[in-house]
Short mmCIF file of C-alpha atoms and ligand atoms in Angstrom, two decimals:
data_model
loop_
_atom_site.label_atom_id
_atom_site.label_comp_id
_atom_site.label_asym_id
_atom_site.label_seq_id
_atom_site.Cartn_x
_atom_site.Cartn_y
_atom_site.Cartn_z
CA MET A 619 22.47 161.73 -274.13
CA SER A 620 20.60 158.49 -274.13
CA TYR A 621 22.17 155.68 -272.17
CA VAL A 622 23.10 152.52 -274.04
CA PRO A 623 23.37 149.47 -271.80
CA SER A 624 26.73 147.76 -272.19
CA ALA A 625 25.52 144.22 -271.62
CA PRO A 626 22.36 142.28 -272.42
CA PRO A 627 19.91 141.54 -269.62
CA VAL A 628 20.07 138.08 -268.09
CA GLY A 629 16.98 135.97 -268.74
CA ASP A 630 14.27 136.68 -271.26
CA GLU A 631 12.08 139.22 -269.48
CA ILE A 632 12.50 142.89 -268.57
CA PHE A 633 10.20 145.56 -267.10
CA LEU A 634 9.26 148.85 -268.71
CA LEU A 635 8.01 151.61 -266.43
CA LYS A 636 6.10 154.48 -267.93
CA MET A 637 6.61 157.72 -266.07
CA GLY A 638 3.66 159.97 -265.43
CA GLU A 639 3.17 163.69 -265.22
CA MET A 640 6.74 164.18 -264.02
CA VAL A 641 7.70 164.01 -267.64
CA LEU A 642 6.02 167.39 -268.08
CA LYS A 643 8.15 169.12 -265.50
CA GLY A 644 10.78 170.51 -267.86
CA LEU A 645 14.11 171.06 -266.19
CA ASN A 646 13.16 169.01 -263.14
CA ARG A 647 12.66 165.97 -265.28
CA ARG A 648 16.15 164.59 -264.85
CA THR A 649 15.95 165.03 -261.05
CA PHE A 650 12.62 163.24 -261.02
CA GLU A 651 13.95 160.40 -263.14
CA GLU A 652 16.99 160.01 -260.92
CA ARG A 653 14.77 159.88 -257.85
CA LEU A 654 12.47 157.31 -259.44
CA MET A 655 15.40 155.12 -260.41
CA GLY A 656 16.95 155.43 -256.96
CA ASN A 657 13.67 154.47 -255.30
CA ALA A 658 13.25 151.52 -257.68
CA ARG A 659 16.81 150.38 -257.04
CA ARG A 660 16.32 150.40 -253.28
CA ARG A 661 12.98 148.58 -253.41
CA LEU A 662 14.29 145.90 -255.75
CA GLN A 663 17.36 145.00 -253.69
CA LYS A 664 15.80 141.94 -252.15
CA TYR A 665 14.56 140.56 -255.48
CA GLY A 666 17.97 140.25 -257.17
CA LYS A 667 20.39 142.48 -259.11
CA PHE A 668 18.85 144.73 -261.75
CA ARG A 669 20.15 147.32 -264.20
CA ILE A 670 17.91 150.40 -264.18
CA TYR A 671 18.05 153.29 -266.65
CA SER A 672 15.72 155.79 -268.32
CA ARG A 673 15.26 156.65 -271.93
CA GLN A 674 12.52 158.75 -273.52
CA SER A 675 10.30 158.78 -270.44
CA ILE A 676 10.53 155.01 -270.05
CA THR A 677 12.51 153.47 -267.22
CA TYR A 678 13.96 150.08 -268.09
CA VAL A 679 14.53 147.48 -265.41
CA GLU A 680 16.62 144.55 -266.56
CA PRO A 681 17.84 141.52 -264.57
CA LYS A 682 21.63 141.41 -264.24
CA GLU A 683 21.83 137.91 -262.82
CA ALA A 684 19.99 134.62 -263.05
CA GLY A 685 17.34 133.82 -260.46
CA CYS A 686 15.85 137.30 -259.95
CA ASP A 687 12.36 137.10 -258.43
CA MET A 688 10.48 138.66 -261.33
CA ASP A 689 7.01 138.24 -259.81
CA GLY A 690 8.08 139.85 -256.54
CA ALA A 691 9.85 142.64 -258.40
CA PHE A 692 6.79 143.36 -260.55
CA ALA A 693 4.49 143.49 -257.52
CA THR A 694 6.86 145.92 -255.81
CA LEU A 695 7.17 148.14 -258.86
CA SER A 696 3.38 148.36 -259.11
CA ARG A 697 3.49 150.29 -255.81
CA LEU A 698 6.20 152.68 -256.88
CA PHE A 699 4.94 156.26 -257.00
CA GLY A 700 5.84 158.11 -260.20
CA VAL A 701 5.01 155.15 -262.45
CA VAL A 702 1.72 155.36 -264.35
CA GLY A 703 1.97 152.05 -266.17
CA LEU A 704 4.24 149.04 -266.12
CA SER A 705 4.81 146.20 -268.54
CA ARG A 706 6.60 142.93 -268.46
CA ALA A 707 8.24 142.41 -271.83
CA LYS A 708 9.55 139.20 -273.40
CA ALA A 709 12.86 139.16 -275.24
CA CYS A 710 13.48 137.36 -278.51
CA GLU A 711 15.87 137.28 -281.43
CA LYS A 712 15.87 140.35 -283.66
CA THR A 713 14.12 138.80 -286.65
CA PRO A 714 10.56 139.46 -287.83
CA GLU A 715 9.74 135.75 -287.51
CA ALA A 716 10.97 135.45 -283.93
CA ILE A 717 9.08 138.64 -282.98
CA LEU A 718 5.87 137.26 -284.48
CA GLU A 719 6.27 133.91 -282.76
CA THR A 720 6.87 135.61 -279.41
CA ALA A 721 3.78 137.82 -279.86
CA LYS A 722 1.68 134.72 -280.60
CA THR A 723 2.80 132.77 -277.55
CA TYR A 724 3.59 135.46 -274.96
CA LEU A 725 0.39 137.44 -275.64
CA HIS A 726 -1.74 134.42 -276.51
CA ASP A 727 -4.34 134.93 -273.76
CA ASP A 728 -4.58 138.70 -274.40
CA LEU A 729 -5.05 138.07 -278.11
CA MET A 730 -7.79 135.52 -277.44
CA ALA A 731 -9.63 137.90 -275.10
CA ALA A 732 -9.51 141.06 -277.23
CA ARG A 733 -11.85 141.86 -280.11
CA THR A 734 -9.71 144.58 -281.68
CA PHE A 735 -5.97 145.22 -281.70
CA LYS A 736 -3.10 147.05 -283.29
CA VAL A 737 0.66 146.61 -283.40
CA GLU A 738 3.01 149.45 -282.47
CA SER A 739 6.70 149.10 -283.21
CA LYS A 740 9.77 151.09 -282.20
CA ARG A 741 13.32 150.63 -283.38
CA SER A 742 16.29 151.94 -281.49
CA ASP A 743 18.45 149.62 -283.60
CA LYS A 744 18.35 151.38 -286.95
CA THR A 745 20.16 148.52 -288.71
CA PHE A 746 17.05 146.36 -288.43
CA PRO A 747 16.01 145.56 -292.02
CA MET A 748 12.37 146.79 -291.73
CA THR A 749 11.01 150.22 -290.80
CA SER A 750 8.74 150.39 -287.75
CA ILE A 751 5.70 150.66 -290.00
CA GLN A 752 6.70 147.67 -292.09
CA LEU A 753 7.32 145.62 -288.95
CA SER A 754 3.92 146.56 -287.48
CA GLN A 755 2.20 145.68 -290.73
CA TYR A 756 3.94 142.34 -290.95
CA VAL A 757 3.27 141.32 -287.34
CA GLY A 758 -0.32 142.69 -287.45
CA GLY A 759 -1.14 140.87 -290.68
CA GLU A 760 0.21 137.55 -289.45
CA LEU A 761 -1.48 137.84 -286.05
CA ASN A 762 -4.75 138.50 -287.81
CA GLU A 763 -4.38 135.24 -289.71
CA ALA A 764 -3.47 133.30 -286.59
CA PHE A 765 -6.31 134.86 -284.53
CA PRO A 766 -9.10 135.39 -287.08
CA HIS A 767 -11.64 136.60 -284.46
CA ILE A 768 -9.65 139.77 -283.79
CA GLN A 769 -9.90 142.90 -285.94
CA ALA A 770 -7.35 145.57 -286.59
CA ASP A 771 -8.35 148.95 -285.16
CA MET A 772 -5.83 151.77 -285.37
CA HIS A 773 -7.80 154.24 -283.22
CA HIS A 774 -9.37 152.47 -280.22
CA PRO A 775 -7.90 148.99 -280.05
CA GLU A 776 -8.70 146.84 -277.00
CA LEU A 777 -5.17 145.47 -277.15
CA THR A 778 -1.98 147.07 -278.37
CA VAL A 779 0.87 144.71 -279.16
CA HIS A 780 4.12 146.60 -278.55
CA VAL A 781 7.30 145.60 -280.33
CA GLU A 782 10.66 147.20 -279.56
CA VAL A 783 13.80 146.38 -281.46
CA ARG A 784 16.66 147.25 -279.11
CA ASP A 785 20.42 146.87 -278.77
CA PHE A 786 20.66 143.26 -277.69
CA ALA A 787 17.25 141.83 -278.50
CA ALA A 788 13.72 142.58 -279.59
CA TYR A 789 10.99 142.89 -276.93
CA VAL A 790 7.29 142.19 -277.09
CA HIS A 791 4.68 143.31 -274.57
CA GLY A 792 0.97 144.03 -274.28
CA ASP A 793 -0.84 146.92 -272.63
CA PRO A 794 0.76 148.18 -269.44
CA ALA A 795 -0.76 147.36 -266.07
CA PRO A 796 -1.76 150.47 -264.10
CA GLY A 797 1.01 151.86 -261.91
CA ALA A 798 0.70 153.63 -258.57
CA GLY A 799 0.70 157.07 -260.23
CA GLY A 800 1.78 160.22 -258.42
CA LEU A 801 5.33 161.48 -258.09
CA PRO A 802 8.50 159.72 -256.90
CA VAL A 803 8.78 159.83 -253.10
CA GLY A 804 11.29 162.51 -252.15
CA VAL A 805 10.74 165.04 -254.93
CA GLY A 806 8.07 166.77 -252.84
CA GLY A 807 10.27 167.26 -249.77
CA LYS A 808 9.74 165.76 -246.36
CA ALA A 809 6.87 166.03 -243.85
CA VAL A 810 5.96 164.63 -240.46
CA SER A 811 2.75 162.60 -240.46
CA LEU A 812 0.70 162.14 -237.29
CA LEU A 813 -0.20 158.48 -237.32
CA SER A 814 -2.93 157.18 -235.00
CA GLY A 815 -4.37 153.69 -235.12
CA GLY A 816 -7.45 154.85 -237.01
CA ILE A 817 -8.59 154.57 -240.61
CA ASP A 818 -7.81 158.13 -241.63
CA SER A 819 -4.20 158.95 -240.88
CA PRO A 820 -2.70 156.01 -242.85
CA VAL A 821 -4.73 157.16 -245.87
CA ALA A 822 -3.63 160.78 -245.38
CA SER A 823 0.00 159.63 -245.17
CA TRP A 824 -0.35 157.56 -248.30
CA MET A 825 -1.90 160.46 -250.22
CA MET A 826 0.97 162.79 -249.40
CA ALA A 827 3.58 160.12 -250.21
CA LYS A 828 1.82 159.75 -253.54
CA ARG A 829 2.54 163.43 -254.19
CA GLY A 830 6.23 162.73 -253.73
CA VAL A 831 6.55 163.58 -250.03
CA ALA A 832 8.99 161.56 -247.92
CA LEU A 833 7.43 160.81 -244.52
CA GLU A 834 8.50 160.63 -240.91
CA MET A 835 5.78 159.22 -238.67
CA VAL A 836 4.86 160.43 -235.20
CA HIS A 837 2.67 158.43 -232.84
CA PHE A 838 1.46 159.52 -229.41
CA PHE A 839 1.26 156.70 -226.97
CA SER A 840 -0.45 156.81 -223.55
CA TYR A 841 0.66 153.76 -221.65
CA PRO A 842 -1.00 152.37 -219.50
CA TYR A 843 -4.22 154.02 -220.71
CA THR A 844 -3.60 152.46 -224.09
CA SER A 845 -2.22 148.95 -224.40
CA PRO A 846 1.05 147.75 -225.99
CA GLU A 847 -1.20 146.14 -228.62
CA ALA A 848 -2.40 149.62 -229.62
CA LYS A 849 1.21 150.64 -230.26
CA ASP A 850 1.92 147.42 -232.19
CA LYS A 851 -1.13 148.13 -234.30
CA VAL A 852 0.27 151.54 -235.27
CA LEU A 853 3.66 150.02 -236.11
CA THR A 854 1.87 147.43 -238.25
CA LEU A 855 0.05 150.24 -240.07
CA ALA A 856 3.34 152.02 -240.71
CA GLN A 857 4.83 148.74 -241.92
CA LEU A 858 1.91 148.33 -244.33
CA LEU A 859 2.70 151.76 -245.76
CA THR A 860 6.37 150.99 -246.46
CA PRO A 861 5.80 149.21 -249.80
CA TRP A 862 4.43 152.59 -250.96
CA CYS A 863 6.55 155.04 -248.98
CA GLY A 864 9.85 153.19 -248.60
CA ARG A 865 11.66 152.94 -245.27
CA LEU A 866 9.81 154.72 -242.45
CA THR A 867 10.85 155.94 -239.05
CA VAL A 868 8.11 156.04 -236.43
CA HIS A 869 8.76 158.45 -233.56
CA VAL A 870 6.78 157.08 -230.62
CA VAL A 871 6.07 159.90 -228.17
CA PRO A 872 5.16 159.23 -224.51
CA PHE A 873 1.94 161.21 -224.03
CA THR A 874 0.60 160.00 -220.69
CA LYS A 875 1.93 162.80 -218.54
CA ILE A 876 0.50 165.52 -220.77
CA GLN A 877 -2.92 163.90 -220.73
CA GLU A 878 -2.87 163.53 -216.97
CA GLN A 879 -1.88 167.17 -216.54
CA LEU A 880 -4.71 168.23 -218.82
CA ARG A 881 -7.19 166.19 -216.82
CA LEU A 882 -5.98 167.66 -213.56
CA HIS A 883 -5.85 171.30 -214.59
CA CYS A 884 -8.09 172.03 -217.57
CA PRO A 885 -11.83 172.04 -218.40
CA GLU A 886 -13.00 168.70 -219.72
CA ALA A 887 -14.79 170.19 -222.72
CA LEU A 888 -11.42 171.35 -224.07
CA PHE A 889 -9.44 168.11 -223.53
CA THR A 890 -9.34 167.01 -227.14
CA LEU A 891 -8.34 170.40 -228.48
CA LEU A 892 -5.65 170.95 -225.87
CA MET A 893 -4.33 167.48 -226.52
CA ARG A 894 -4.21 168.09 -230.25
CA ARG A 895 -2.35 171.35 -229.73
CA PHE A 896 0.31 169.44 -227.79
CA MET A 897 0.50 166.91 -230.60
CA MET A 898 1.12 169.67 -233.12
CA ARG A 899 3.78 171.35 -230.99
CA ILE A 900 5.67 168.10 -230.45
CA SER A 901 5.35 167.10 -234.10
CA GLU A 902 6.82 170.43 -235.11
CA ARG A 903 9.81 169.73 -232.85
CA VAL A 904 10.26 166.39 -234.57
CA ALA A 905 10.01 168.11 -237.94
CA GLN A 906 12.79 170.54 -236.98
CA ARG A 907 15.01 167.64 -235.93
CA VAL A 908 14.56 165.65 -239.12
CA GLY A 909 14.47 168.58 -241.54
CA ALA A 910 10.80 168.24 -242.49
CA HIS A 911 8.81 171.18 -243.84
CA GLY A 912 5.21 170.29 -243.11
CA LEU A 913 2.85 168.33 -240.87
CA ILE A 914 0.17 165.90 -242.04
CA THR A 915 -3.00 164.84 -240.22
CA GLY A 916 -5.94 162.63 -241.13
CA GLU A 917 -8.55 165.26 -240.28
CA SER A 918 -11.67 165.56 -242.40
CA LEU A 919 -13.97 168.55 -242.08
CA GLY A 920 -16.91 167.90 -239.77
CA GLN A 921 -16.05 164.28 -239.05
CA VAL A 922 -15.79 164.75 -235.27
CA ALA A 923 -16.04 167.64 -232.80
CA SER A 924 -12.35 168.50 -233.08
CA GLN A 925 -12.54 168.75 -236.85
CA THR A 926 -14.61 171.87 -237.31
CA MET A 927 -12.99 174.82 -239.02
CA GLU A 928 -12.60 176.69 -235.72
CA ALA A 929 -11.06 173.64 -234.07
CA MET A 930 -8.59 173.20 -236.91
CA ALA A 931 -7.67 176.89 -236.65
CA VAL A 932 -7.01 176.51 -232.94
CA THR A 933 -4.86 173.40 -233.34
CA GLY A 934 -2.94 174.73 -236.35
CA GLN A 935 -2.26 178.00 -234.50
CA VAL A 936 0.48 176.52 -232.31
CA CYS A 937 2.82 175.73 -235.19
CA THR A 938 4.42 177.69 -237.97
CA LEU A 939 4.85 174.84 -240.46
CA PRO A 940 2.01 174.28 -242.93
CA VAL A 941 -0.45 171.58 -241.82
CA PHE A 942 -1.60 169.34 -244.68
CA ARG A 943 -4.98 167.66 -244.29
CA PRO A 944 -5.41 165.74 -247.54
CA LEU A 945 -8.69 164.15 -246.37
CA VAL A 946 -10.35 167.46 -245.52
CA GLY A 947 -12.89 167.23 -248.34
CA MET A 948 -13.39 163.48 -248.44
CA ASP A 949 -16.37 161.47 -247.19
CA LYS A 950 -15.74 158.58 -244.83
CA GLU A 951 -16.81 156.18 -247.57
CA GLU A 952 -14.14 157.46 -249.95
CA ILE A 953 -11.53 157.25 -247.21
CA VAL A 954 -12.53 153.66 -246.42
CA ARG A 955 -12.34 152.73 -250.09
CA THR A 956 -8.79 154.08 -250.29
CA ALA A 957 -7.84 152.34 -247.02
CA ARG A 958 -9.00 149.03 -248.50
CA LYS A 959 -7.11 149.66 -251.72
CA ILE A 960 -3.81 150.41 -250.01
CA GLY A 961 -4.21 147.53 -247.55
CA THR A 962 -4.51 149.33 -244.20
CA PHE A 963 -8.25 149.02 -243.53
CA GLU A 964 -8.31 145.59 -241.86
CA THR A 965 -5.60 146.62 -239.41
CA SER A 966 -7.18 150.03 -238.72
CA ILE A 967 -10.46 148.48 -237.57
CA LEU A 968 -8.83 146.23 -234.96
CA PRO A 969 -10.42 147.23 -231.64
CA TYR A 970 -7.58 148.88 -229.67
CA GLU A 971 -8.11 152.18 -227.91
CA ASP A 972 -6.30 155.26 -229.15
CA CYS A 973 -5.11 157.89 -226.69
CA CYS A 974 -7.77 160.29 -228.01
CA THR A 975 -10.66 157.92 -227.41
CA VAL A 976 -9.57 157.19 -223.85
CA PHE A 977 -9.78 160.85 -222.88
CA THR A 978 -12.73 161.94 -225.02
CA PRO A 979 -14.81 164.58 -223.21
CA ARG A 980 -18.54 163.96 -222.83
CA HIS A 981 -19.39 167.36 -224.31
CA PRO A 982 -16.50 168.51 -226.47
CA LYS A 983 -16.32 172.12 -227.55
CA THR A 984 -16.92 172.36 -231.28
CA HIS A 985 -16.55 176.12 -231.78
CA PRO A 986 -13.66 177.05 -229.53
CA LYS A 987 -12.33 180.56 -229.07
CA LEU A 988 -8.59 180.99 -228.93
CA GLU A 989 -8.81 183.06 -225.71
CA GLU A 990 -10.49 180.30 -223.71
CA ILE A 991 -7.92 177.81 -224.98
CA THR A 992 -4.92 179.92 -224.04
CA GLU A 993 -6.54 180.69 -220.69
CA ALA A 994 -6.91 176.97 -219.99
CA GLU A 995 -3.30 176.35 -221.00
CA ALA A 996 -2.04 179.03 -218.59
CA ALA A 997 -2.30 176.43 -215.83
CA LEU A 998 0.37 174.29 -217.53
CA ASP A 999 4.12 174.48 -218.05
CA ILE A 1000 3.82 173.89 -221.77
CA GLU A 1001 7.49 174.13 -222.62
CA ALA A 1002 8.55 171.66 -219.93
CA LEU A 1003 5.86 169.16 -220.93
CA VAL A 1004 6.78 169.37 -224.60
CA GLU A 1005 10.48 169.05 -223.83
CA GLU A 1006 9.97 166.02 -221.59
CA ALA A 1007 7.87 164.28 -224.24
CA VAL A 1008 10.45 164.99 -226.95
CA GLN A 1009 13.22 163.63 -224.72
CA GLY A 1010 11.26 160.41 -224.24
CA ILE A 1011 10.78 159.66 -227.94
CA GLU A 1012 11.52 156.12 -229.04
CA ARG A 1013 12.37 155.60 -232.71
CA VAL A 1014 11.37 152.50 -234.66
CA VAL A 1015 12.72 152.05 -238.19
CA LEU A 1016 10.67 149.92 -240.58
CA ASP A 1017 11.83 148.57 -243.92
CA PRO A 1018 9.54 147.54 -246.77
P1 ATP B 186 -7.75 158.62 -237.50
O1 ATP B 186 -8.70 157.71 -238.19
O2 ATP B 186 -6.55 158.95 -238.31
O3 ATP B 186 -7.44 158.15 -236.11
P2 ATP B 186 -9.80 160.30 -236.45
O4 ATP B 186 -10.93 160.52 -237.36
O5 ATP B 186 -9.93 159.28 -235.38
O6 ATP B 186 -8.50 160.01 -237.33
P3 ATP B 186 -8.89 162.20 -234.45
O7 ATP B 186 -8.80 161.13 -233.46
O8 ATP B 186 -9.58 163.47 -234.14
O9 ATP B 186 -9.49 161.72 -235.83
O10 ATP B 186 -7.43 162.59 -234.89
C1 ATP B 186 -7.23 163.49 -235.94
C2 ATP B 186 -5.84 163.30 -236.44
O11 ATP B 186 -4.89 163.55 -235.39
C3 ATP B 186 -5.52 161.90 -236.89
O12 ATP B 186 -5.94 161.65 -238.20
C4 ATP B 186 -4.04 161.85 -236.74
O13 ATP B 186 -3.39 162.49 -237.83
C5 ATP B 186 -3.81 162.68 -235.49
N1 ATP B 186 -3.79 161.79 -234.30
C6 ATP B 186 -4.79 161.45 -233.49
N2 ATP B 186 -4.39 160.62 -232.51
C7 ATP B 186 -3.08 160.41 -232.70
C8 ATP B 186 -2.05 159.67 -232.04
N3 ATP B 186 -2.31 158.92 -230.97
N4 ATP B 186 -0.81 159.71 -232.55
C9 ATP B 186 -0.54 160.43 -233.65
N5 ATP B 186 -1.43 161.16 -234.31
C10 ATP B 186 -2.69 161.16 -233.85
MG1 MG B 187 -8.44 158.35 -234.32
#
């Protein structure tokens, strides 16, 4: 049931995407492939028209019109979850001589830099006059003459020259560049991610998206205690995540009234925990509305007073959906490294107050008991506060 394209690509380059572990998933494989292709199609829209199809765990991306932005498209595809490696391949005529010439020029710099190499050929056009092995031997032998410094090594070559003889042309490419890895966004369901302006929650969101989870973002905003710049910063962070996650909706929740009520009626040492319980309750409401099946936070065990095991138990207790904390076992240093890699770090460290920092108690409770928490909450009309906050939600949609 392999798909045969009905027309040749326009231009002389195409992309090959190598799919990762999703290939192992048996019957789900087709669903995963479809999702990957759909995600690729959507992300590539602004770079031109492309034909996208999968064959033998490779997804082919071919320009359908002149003037496609190939550099932009390649950069975008390198952030597409579900792809472990991606190559840019050069088309040429289907003759051994043309293939050799293309390998020499297109991979010239790679051939100069490598000390060992091998050639690997594939033929989907079985009318080609050489077998794959004969073609590899021919191209390998000739390359060796043209680049005498490089040695053939069939087992651990520094460079593999790939040749593919296909329906409309032959293609030559070198080793694939690393892809984003993970699973295509959407195959893992949908979850609501609690996004603050800090370093951690963008990384937590990214990690779950990498596992194929489609995200809806929730941000709690305490105007005038926090500035409009603090909100813009969070929207910028969400925007920075879209090249990885695709289009994102940020649900901005007005949180001021809840915080003021807490300050008026509850013991200061419990502020943070009570606040976080409200965040979880409201996020669960959002999840119900958008059909999400989990919540995500950027908590890491022991990082601050509200991130002890007891504190997490107390905050998770108000909701029935599973709470995912992908950073729970990570050190700050590892989190920072990831934040730099995905491009959120510089924005996260901009100095705008978050609603949590504004109301931080001087002596926060680190080992709370559920009874004292529920006792403190008895002074509040929880349902009314949650409802009012949900009613006041503002939605911002961000495109990659
Ligand atoms: P971060 O770096 O993500 O801000 P943090 O180490 O500062 O995390 P806390 O402030 O205790 O930790 O918050 C823990 C988690 O609660 C955050 O990672 C985030 O998921 C969520 N959270 C905190 N503040 C907000 C907010 N204003 N809006 C949405 N979610 C929030
Ligand atoms: Mg924070």
